[in-house]
Amino acid sequence: IKLIGANLRKAYENGKDLEAREAMARASTLAGIALSQAGLGMVHGFAHAAGALGGLAHGLANAIILPFMMQSYLPVAESRLIAIGRALTGASTMSAPESAKAVAELGSNLGIPPNLSAAGLDEALRDVVFDDAKGYKRRGQSPRLYSDEELYALYLRIWSGSVTE
């Protein structure tokens, strides 16, 4: 996460910055290794459905969904969210809610739409995507377990809400 925080904006703003691009390639590899060991939760459950059914690129879907999911984890993963925010921003102090907002702000700075609707997913797919995502086989690996009703309320924010709400 520290590598991403230190290099993503640089690589985005200047594609010829080979040092930043190399650091991002290393960060991507390390993230892949970490995900293969830790498993995936509902960020990916929603992203898989948005991609498969709505044609949204997987990385873009994850970038949109992640800060919403981080906010939903506040009651159960405060210390981990603080560590993520500090690593991403380099800040010495940061609250868990500020961490989710920092991820959303980074996305906004990189042109990531604020929600799935703004990313261009067809309104007719809204409930279809949710129905697919709620059956995601790794749903139980999220830091927090959700009832279908809780997950749908969260999903509606991901569909057309804002992390700053």
PDB file of C-alpha atoms in Angstrom:
ATOM      1  CA  ILE A   1       0.000   0.000   0.000  1.00  0.00           C
ATOM      2  CA  LYS A   2       2.925   2.317   0.729  1.00  0.00           C
ATOM      3  CA  LEU A   3       4.259   1.681  -2.785  1.00  0.00           C
ATOM      4  CA  ILE A   4       0.883   2.551  -4.269  1.00  0.00           C
ATOM      5  CA  GLY A   5       0.557   5.716  -2.200  1.00  0.00           C
ATOM      6  CA  ALA A   6       4.023   6.881  -3.177  1.00  0.00           C
ATOM      7  CA  ASN A   7       3.821   6.035  -6.871  1.00  0.00           C
ATOM      8  CA  LEU A   8       0.324   5.758  -8.320  1.00  0.00           C
ATOM      9  CA  ARG A   9      -0.238   9.474  -8.883  1.00  0.00           C
ATOM     10  CA  LYS A  10       3.243   9.833 -10.389  1.00  0.00           C
ATOM     11  CA  ALA A  11       2.711   6.929 -12.786  1.00  0.00           C
ATOM     12  CA  TYR A  12      -0.749   8.219 -13.707  1.00  0.00           C
ATOM     13  CA  GLU A  13       0.422  11.777 -14.344  1.00  0.00           C
ATOM     14  CA  ASN A  14       3.581  10.785 -16.246  1.00  0.00           C
ATOM     15  CA  GLY A  15       3.526   7.451 -18.037  1.00  0.00           C
ATOM     16  CA  LYS A  16       7.209   7.924 -18.872  1.00  0.00           C
ATOM     17  CA  ASP A  17       8.201   7.843 -15.205  1.00  0.00           C
ATOM     18  CA  LEU A  18       9.730   4.373 -15.321  1.00  0.00           C
ATOM     19  CA  GLU A  19      10.623   4.369 -11.635  1.00  0.00           C
ATOM     20  CA  ALA A  20       7.008   4.990 -10.624  1.00  0.00           C
ATOM     21  CA  ARG A  21       5.757   2.434 -13.147  1.00  0.00           C
ATOM     22  CA  GLU A  22       8.203  -0.180 -11.871  1.00  0.00           C
ATOM     23  CA  ALA A  23       7.100   0.489  -8.299  1.00  0.00           C
ATOM     24  CA  MET A  24       3.457   0.084  -9.345  1.00  0.00           C
ATOM     25  CA  ALA A  25       4.271  -3.196 -11.099  1.00  0.00           C
ATOM     26  CA  ARG A  26       5.927  -4.394  -7.891  1.00  0.00           C
ATOM     27  CA  ALA A  27       2.932  -3.223  -5.838  1.00  0.00           C
ATOM     28  CA  SER A  28       0.561  -5.043  -8.187  1.00  0.00           C
ATOM     29  CA  THR A  29       2.549  -8.260  -7.855  1.00  0.00           C
ATOM     30  CA  LEU A  30       2.652  -8.005  -4.061  1.00  0.00           C
ATOM     31  CA  ALA A  31      -1.092  -7.274  -3.945  1.00  0.00           C
ATOM     32  CA  GLY A  32      -1.764 -10.334  -6.085  1.00  0.00           C
ATOM     33  CA  ILE A  33       0.286 -12.503  -3.754  1.00  0.00           C
ATOM     34  CA  ALA A  34      -1.498 -11.073  -0.717  1.00  0.00           C
ATOM     35  CA  LEU A  35      -4.944 -11.611  -2.258  1.00  0.00           C
ATOM     36  CA  SER A  36      -4.113 -15.189  -3.137  1.00  0.00           C
ATOM     37  CA  GLN A  37      -3.265 -15.849   0.515  1.00  0.00           C
ATOM     38  CA  ALA A  38      -5.983 -13.802   2.222  1.00  0.00           C
ATOM     39  CA  GLY A  39      -8.900 -14.460  -0.097  1.00  0.00           C
ATOM     40  CA  LEU A  40     -11.395 -12.042  -1.529  1.00  0.00           C
ATOM     41  CA  GLY A  41     -14.600 -10.608  -0.116  1.00  0.00           C
ATOM     42  CA  MET A  42     -17.526  -8.561  -1.323  1.00  0.00           C
ATOM     43  CA  VAL A  43     -15.462  -5.865  -3.029  1.00  0.00           C
ATOM     44  CA  HIS A  44     -14.658  -8.511  -5.598  1.00  0.00           C
ATOM     45  CA  GLY A  45     -18.111 -10.064  -5.413  1.00  0.00           C
ATOM     46  CA  PHE A  46     -19.656  -6.816  -6.577  1.00  0.00           C
ATOM     47  CA  ALA A  47     -16.827  -6.141  -9.039  1.00  0.00           C
ATOM     48  CA  HIS A  48     -17.134  -9.566 -10.676  1.00  0.00           C
ATOM     49  CA  ALA A  49     -20.871  -9.084 -11.178  1.00  0.00           C
ATOM     50  CA  ALA A  50     -20.483  -5.512 -12.484  1.00  0.00           C
ATOM     51  CA  GLY A  51     -17.879  -6.717 -14.954  1.00  0.00           C
ATOM     52  CA  ALA A  52     -19.531  -9.911 -16.107  1.00  0.00           C
ATOM     53  CA  LEU A  53     -23.025  -8.452 -16.430  1.00  0.00           C
ATOM     54  CA  GLY A  54     -22.316  -4.781 -17.103  1.00  0.00           C
ATOM     55  CA  GLY A  55     -19.023  -4.916 -18.969  1.00  0.00           C
ATOM     56  CA  LEU A  56     -17.192  -2.759 -16.429  1.00  0.00           C
ATOM     57  CA  ALA A  57     -13.438  -3.359 -16.286  1.00  0.00           C
ATOM     58  CA  HIS A  58     -12.583  -5.334 -13.142  1.00  0.00           C
ATOM     59  CA  GLY A  59      -9.966  -2.894 -11.853  1.00  0.00           C
ATOM     60  CA  LEU A  60     -12.290   0.055 -12.363  1.00  0.00           C
ATOM     61  CA  ALA A  61     -15.134  -1.717 -10.588  1.00  0.00           C
ATOM     62  CA  ASN A  62     -12.874  -2.542  -7.638  1.00  0.00           C
ATOM     63  CA  ALA A  63     -11.672   1.076  -7.434  1.00  0.00           C
ATOM     64  CA  ILE A  64     -15.263   2.333  -7.307  1.00  0.00           C
ATOM     65  CA  ILE A  65     -16.468  -0.236  -4.773  1.00  0.00           C
ATOM     66  CA  LEU A  66     -13.507  -0.346  -2.356  1.00  0.00           C
ATOM     67  CA  PRO A  67     -14.073   2.909  -0.424  1.00  0.00           C
ATOM     68  CA  PHE A  68     -17.770   2.082   0.120  1.00  0.00           C
ATOM     69  CA  MET A  69     -16.851  -1.338   1.479  1.00  0.00           C
ATOM     70  CA  MET A  70     -14.155   0.217   3.669  1.00  0.00           C
ATOM     71  CA  GLN A  71     -16.783   2.497   5.207  1.00  0.00           C
ATOM     72  CA  SER A  72     -18.997  -0.488   5.881  1.00  0.00           C
ATOM     73  CA  TYR A  73     -16.115  -2.208   7.712  1.00  0.00           C
ATOM     74  CA  LEU A  74     -15.706   0.641  10.230  1.00  0.00           C
ATOM     75  CA  PRO A  75     -17.385  -1.238  13.101  1.00  0.00           C
ATOM     76  CA  VAL A  76     -15.199  -4.325  12.722  1.00  0.00           C
ATOM     77  CA  ALA A  77     -11.863  -3.288  11.229  1.00  0.00           C
ATOM     78  CA  GLU A  78     -11.005   0.170  12.540  1.00  0.00           C
ATOM     79  CA  SER A  79      -7.316  -0.492  13.245  1.00  0.00           C
ATOM     80  CA  ARG A  80      -6.773  -2.138   9.843  1.00  0.00           C
ATOM     81  CA  LEU A  81      -8.478   0.775   8.060  1.00  0.00           C
ATOM     82  CA  ILE A  82      -6.311   3.277   9.933  1.00  0.00           C
ATOM     83  CA  ALA A  83      -3.193   1.341   8.904  1.00  0.00           C
ATOM     84  CA  ILE A  84      -4.348   1.319   5.268  1.00  0.00           C
ATOM     85  CA  GLY A  85      -5.002   5.066   5.278  1.00  0.00           C
ATOM     86  CA  ARG A  86      -1.649   5.868   6.850  1.00  0.00           C
ATOM     87  CA  ALA A  87       0.216   3.614   4.433  1.00  0.00           C
ATOM     88  CA  LEU A  88      -1.590   5.050   1.417  1.00  0.00           C
ATOM     89  CA  THR A  89      -1.203   8.709   2.341  1.00  0.00           C
ATOM     90  CA  GLY A  90       1.948   8.725   4.454  1.00  0.00           C
ATOM     91  CA  ALA A  91       0.008  10.606   7.152  1.00  0.00           C
ATOM     92  CA  SER A  92       1.138   9.999  10.726  1.00  0.00           C
ATOM     93  CA  THR A  93      -2.425  10.263  12.019  1.00  0.00           C
ATOM     94  CA  MET A  94      -5.644   9.284  10.291  1.00  0.00           C
ATOM     95  CA  SER A  95      -9.002   8.019  11.452  1.00  0.00           C
ATOM     96  CA  ALA A  96     -10.694   4.982   9.945  1.00  0.00           C
ATOM     97  CA  PRO A  97     -13.410   7.107   8.244  1.00  0.00           C
ATOM     98  CA  GLU A  98     -10.707   9.369   6.810  1.00  0.00           C
ATOM     99  CA  SER A  99      -9.007   6.294   5.354  1.00  0.00           C
ATOM    100  CA  ALA A 100     -12.063   5.337   3.292  1.00  0.00           C
ATOM    101  CA  LYS A 101     -12.392   8.940   2.129  1.00  0.00           C
ATOM    102  CA  ALA A 102      -8.685   9.036   1.198  1.00  0.00           C
ATOM    103  CA  VAL A 103      -9.180   6.000  -1.068  1.00  0.00           C
ATOM    104  CA  ALA A 104     -12.222   7.662  -2.667  1.00  0.00           C
ATOM    105  CA  GLU A 105     -10.302  10.916  -3.100  1.00  0.00           C
ATOM    106  CA  LEU A 106      -7.398   9.120  -4.753  1.00  0.00           C
ATOM    107  CA  GLY A 107      -9.861   7.514  -7.161  1.00  0.00           C
ATOM    108  CA  SER A 108     -11.452  10.861  -7.910  1.00  0.00           C
ATOM    109  CA  ASN A 109      -8.020  12.386  -8.605  1.00  0.00           C
ATOM    110  CA  LEU A 110      -7.393   9.582 -11.098  1.00  0.00           C
ATOM    111  CA  GLY A 111     -10.727  10.018 -12.881  1.00  0.00           C
ATOM    112  CA  ILE A 112     -12.506   7.081 -11.230  1.00  0.00           C
ATOM    113  CA  PRO A 113     -16.294   7.614 -11.234  1.00  0.00           C
ATOM    114  CA  PRO A 114     -17.830   7.994  -7.761  1.00  0.00           C
ATOM    115  CA  ASN A 115     -20.274   5.080  -8.140  1.00  0.00           C
ATOM    116  CA  LEU A 116     -21.421   2.344 -10.515  1.00  0.00           C
ATOM    117  CA  SER A 117     -24.163   4.435 -12.078  1.00  0.00           C
ATOM    118  CA  ALA A 118     -21.691   7.213 -12.918  1.00  0.00           C
ATOM    119  CA  ALA A 119     -19.451   4.546 -14.469  1.00  0.00           C
ATOM    120  CA  GLY A 120     -22.174   3.945 -17.035  1.00  0.00           C
ATOM    121  CA  LEU A 121     -23.829   0.751 -15.863  1.00  0.00           C
ATOM    122  CA  ASP A 122     -27.335   0.501 -17.256  1.00  0.00           C
ATOM    123  CA  GLU A 123     -30.065   1.101 -14.659  1.00  0.00           C
ATOM    124  CA  ALA A 124     -31.802  -2.048 -15.907  1.00  0.00           C
ATOM    125  CA  LEU A 125     -28.849  -4.044 -14.540  1.00  0.00           C
ATOM    126  CA  ARG A 126     -28.970  -2.624 -11.025  1.00  0.00           C
ATOM    127  CA  ASP A 127     -30.826  -5.490  -9.357  1.00  0.00           C
ATOM    128  CA  VAL A 128     -29.407  -8.108 -11.718  1.00  0.00           C
ATOM    129  CA  VAL A 129     -25.866  -7.217 -10.636  1.00  0.00           C
ATOM    130  CA  PHE A 130     -26.895  -7.354  -6.973  1.00  0.00           C
ATOM    131  CA  ASP A 131     -28.617 -10.721  -7.358  1.00  0.00           C
ATOM    132  CA  ASP A 132     -25.440 -12.150  -8.853  1.00  0.00           C
ATOM    133  CA  ALA A 133     -23.150 -10.530  -6.277  1.00  0.00           C
ATOM    134  CA  LYS A 134     -25.118 -11.629  -3.213  1.00  0.00           C
ATOM    135  CA  GLY A 135     -24.414 -15.239  -4.171  1.00  0.00           C
ATOM    136  CA  TYR A 136     -20.654 -14.660  -4.412  1.00  0.00           C
ATOM    137  CA  LYS A 137     -18.962 -17.787  -3.094  1.00  0.00           C
ATOM    138  CA  ARG A 138     -16.443 -15.827  -1.012  1.00  0.00           C
ATOM    139  CA  ARG A 139     -18.974 -13.483   0.556  1.00  0.00           C
ATOM    140  CA  GLY A 140     -18.130 -14.874   3.987  1.00  0.00           C
ATOM    141  CA  GLN A 141     -14.495 -13.811   3.648  1.00  0.00           C
ATOM    142  CA  SER A 142     -15.343 -10.124   4.006  1.00  0.00           C
ATOM    143  CA  PRO A 143     -14.273  -8.610   7.318  1.00  0.00           C
ATOM    144  CA  ARG A 144     -17.944  -8.127   8.092  1.00  0.00           C
ATOM    145  CA  LEU A 145     -20.874 -10.443   7.428  1.00  0.00           C
ATOM    146  CA  TYR A 146     -24.048  -8.903   6.029  1.00  0.00           C
ATOM    147  CA  SER A 147     -27.659  -9.969   5.816  1.00  0.00           C
ATOM    148  CA  ASP A 148     -29.064  -9.716   2.296  1.00  0.00           C
ATOM    149  CA  GLU A 149     -30.945  -6.575   3.377  1.00  0.00           C
ATOM    150  CA  GLU A 150     -27.811  -4.915   4.779  1.00  0.00           C
ATOM    151  CA  LEU A 151     -25.854  -5.835   1.677  1.00  0.00           C
ATOM    152  CA  TYR A 152     -28.556  -4.422  -0.600  1.00  0.00           C
ATOM    153  CA  ALA A 153     -28.646  -1.116   1.303  1.00  0.00           C
ATOM    154  CA  LEU A 154     -24.867  -0.888   0.945  1.00  0.00           C
ATOM    155  CA  TYR A 155     -25.092  -1.821  -2.716  1.00  0.00           C
ATOM    156  CA  LEU A 156     -27.576   0.990  -3.402  1.00  0.00           C
ATOM    157  CA  ARG A 157     -24.981   3.446  -2.068  1.00  0.00           C
ATOM    158  CA  ILE A 158     -22.348   1.832  -4.312  1.00  0.00           C
ATOM    159  CA  TRP A 159     -24.764   2.112  -7.239  1.00  0.00           C
ATOM    160  CA  SER A 160     -25.583   5.798  -6.964  1.00  0.00           C
ATOM    161  CA  GLY A 161     -24.255   7.225  -3.700  1.00  0.00           C
ATOM    162  CA  SER A 162     -21.101   8.873  -2.501  1.00  0.00           C
ATOM    163  CA  VAL A 163     -18.453   7.928   0.024  1.00  0.00           C
ATOM    164  CA  THR A 164     -18.684  11.441   1.442  1.00  0.00           C
ATOM    165  CA  GLU A 165     -22.407  11.059   2.278  1.00  0.00           C
TER     166      GLU A 165
END
